[in-house]
């Protein structure tokens, strides 16, 4: 059970996803197609194993990700976004756009995730990326 800080919708959503690690894990899954604990642990941001484990557990508890064993490797857990998790796509992409518009000048080495093409048609690009993720996740045949 979650103790929401207030009745504000923004505050309530931040009670679920309100730290950088949660959003970066979702980004890694959605954009970089990462699925395993080791994949996430090896991200450029260097999340600590204890924090990663806690965030994955939190995401599982709140129906944002699911956890499965690989069909051909029962030792390895994979994490996949649920429909609820996938619905974060527009939020992630809007944050990427915000960074491109507002931070590129002071952070010229920032990665380019194709934000300019996203700006041309946000809804079509978001749909294409979510469809791509669905195809990817369905490839695990779980």
CSV table of C-alpha atoms in Angstrom, one decimal, residues 39-140:
chain,number,residue,atom,x,y,z
A,39,UNK,CA,22.1,-5.1,-18.2
A,40,UNK,CA,20.8,-2.4,-15.9
A,41,UNK,CA,23.8,-2.6,-13.6
A,42,UNK,CA,26.1,-1.9,-16.6
A,43,UNK,CA,24.3,1.3,-17.5
A,44,UNK,CA,26.4,4.4,-17.9
A,45,UNK,CA,24.8,6.0,-14.8
A,46,UNK,CA,26.3,3.2,-12.6
A,47,UNK,CA,23.3,2.4,-10.3
A,48,UNK,CA,24.3,0.6,-7.2
A,49,UNK,CA,23.2,-3.1,-7.0
A,50,UNK,CA,21.2,-2.5,-3.8
A,51,UNK,CA,19.3,0.5,-5.3
A,52,UNK,CA,18.7,-1.4,-8.5
A,53,UNK,CA,17.3,-4.4,-6.6
A,54,UNK,CA,15.0,-2.1,-4.6
A,55,UNK,CA,13.8,-0.2,-7.6
A,56,UNK,CA,13.1,-3.4,-9.6
A,57,UNK,CA,11.2,-4.8,-6.7
A,58,UNK,CA,9.2,-1.5,-6.4
A,59,UNK,CA,8.4,-1.6,-10.1
A,60,UNK,CA,7.2,-5.2,-9.9
A,61,UNK,CA,5.0,-4.5,-6.9
A,62,UNK,CA,3.3,-1.7,-8.7
A,63,UNK,CA,2.7,-3.5,-12.0
A,64,UNK,CA,5.1,-1.5,-14.1
A,65,UNK,CA,7.4,-4.4,-14.9
A,66,UNK,CA,7.1,-8.2,-14.9
A,67,UNK,CA,9.8,-10.7,-14.1
A,68,UNK,CA,10.3,-14.0,-15.9
A,69,UNK,CA,13.0,-16.6,-16.3
A,70,UNK,CA,14.5,-16.9,-19.8
A,71,UNK,CA,13.1,-20.0,-21.5
A,72,UNK,CA,16.6,-21.3,-22.3
A,73,UNK,CA,18.3,-20.1,-19.1
A,74,UNK,CA,16.3,-20.7,-15.9
A,75,UNK,CA,18.9,-18.9,-13.8
A,76,UNK,CA,18.5,-15.5,-15.5
A,77,UNK,CA,15.6,-13.2,-14.7
A,78,UNK,CA,14.4,-10.8,-17.3
A,79,UNK,CA,12.3,-7.8,-16.7
A,80,UNK,CA,9.8,-6.5,-19.2
A,81,UNK,CA,7.5,-3.5,-19.2
A,82,UNK,CA,3.8,-4.0,-18.7
A,83,UNK,CA,1.2,-1.9,-20.4
A,84,UNK,CA,1.3,0.4,-17.4
A,85,UNK,CA,5.1,0.6,-17.7
A,86,UNK,CA,4.9,1.1,-21.5
A,87,UNK,CA,2.5,4.0,-20.9
A,88,UNK,CA,5.5,6.0,-19.5
A,89,UNK,CA,6.8,6.3,-23.1
A,90,UNK,CA,5.4,9.8,-23.7
A,91,UNK,CA,6.8,11.0,-20.3
A,92,UNK,CA,10.3,9.6,-21.1
A,93,UNK,CA,10.3,11.2,-24.6
A,94,UNK,CA,9.1,14.5,-23.3
A,95,UNK,CA,11.9,14.6,-20.8
A,96,UNK,CA,14.3,13.7,-23.7
A,97,UNK,CA,12.9,16.6,-25.7
A,98,UNK,CA,13.2,19.0,-22.7
A,99,UNK,CA,16.8,18.0,-22.3
A,100,UNK,CA,17.6,18.5,-26.0
A,101,UNK,CA,16.0,21.9,-26.1
A,102,UNK,CA,17.3,23.2,-22.7
A,103,UNK,CA,20.5,21.3,-22.0
A,104,UNK,CA,22.2,20.7,-25.3
A,105,UNK,CA,24.1,24.0,-25.2
A,106,UNK,CA,25.6,23.3,-21.8
A,107,UNK,CA,26.0,19.6,-22.3
A,108,UNK,CA,27.1,19.2,-26.0
A,109,UNK,CA,28.2,15.5,-25.4
A,110,UNK,CA,24.7,14.5,-24.4
A,111,UNK,CA,23.5,11.3,-26.3
A,112,UNK,CA,21.1,11.9,-29.1
A,113,UNK,CA,18.2,9.5,-29.0
A,114,UNK,CA,16.6,10.8,-32.2
A,115,UNK,CA,14.7,13.6,-30.4
A,116,UNK,CA,14.5,15.8,-33.5
A,117,UNK,CA,12.6,13.1,-35.4
A,118,UNK,CA,10.4,12.7,-32.3
A,119,UNK,CA,9.6,16.4,-32.5
A,120,UNK,CA,8.3,16.1,-36.1
A,121,UNK,CA,5.4,13.8,-35.0
A,122,UNK,CA,5.3,13.0,-31.3
A,123,UNK,CA,2.3,10.6,-31.4
A,124,UNK,CA,3.5,8.6,-34.4
A,125,UNK,CA,7.1,8.3,-33.0
A,126,UNK,CA,5.8,7.3,-29.6
A,127,UNK,CA,3.5,4.7,-31.2
A,128,UNK,CA,6.4,3.4,-33.3
A,129,UNK,CA,8.7,3.0,-30.3
A,130,UNK,CA,6.0,1.3,-28.1
A,131,UNK,CA,5.2,-1.0,-31.0
A,132,UNK,CA,8.9,-1.8,-31.4
A,133,UNK,CA,9.1,-2.6,-27.7
A,134,UNK,CA,6.0,-4.8,-27.8
A,135,UNK,CA,7.5,-6.8,-30.7
A,136,UNK,CA,10.8,-7.0,-28.8
A,137,UNK,CA,9.1,-8.2,-25.5
A,138,UNK,CA,6.9,-10.7,-27.4
A,139,UNK,CA,10.1,-12.3,-28.9
A,140,UNK,CA,10.8,-13.9,-25.5
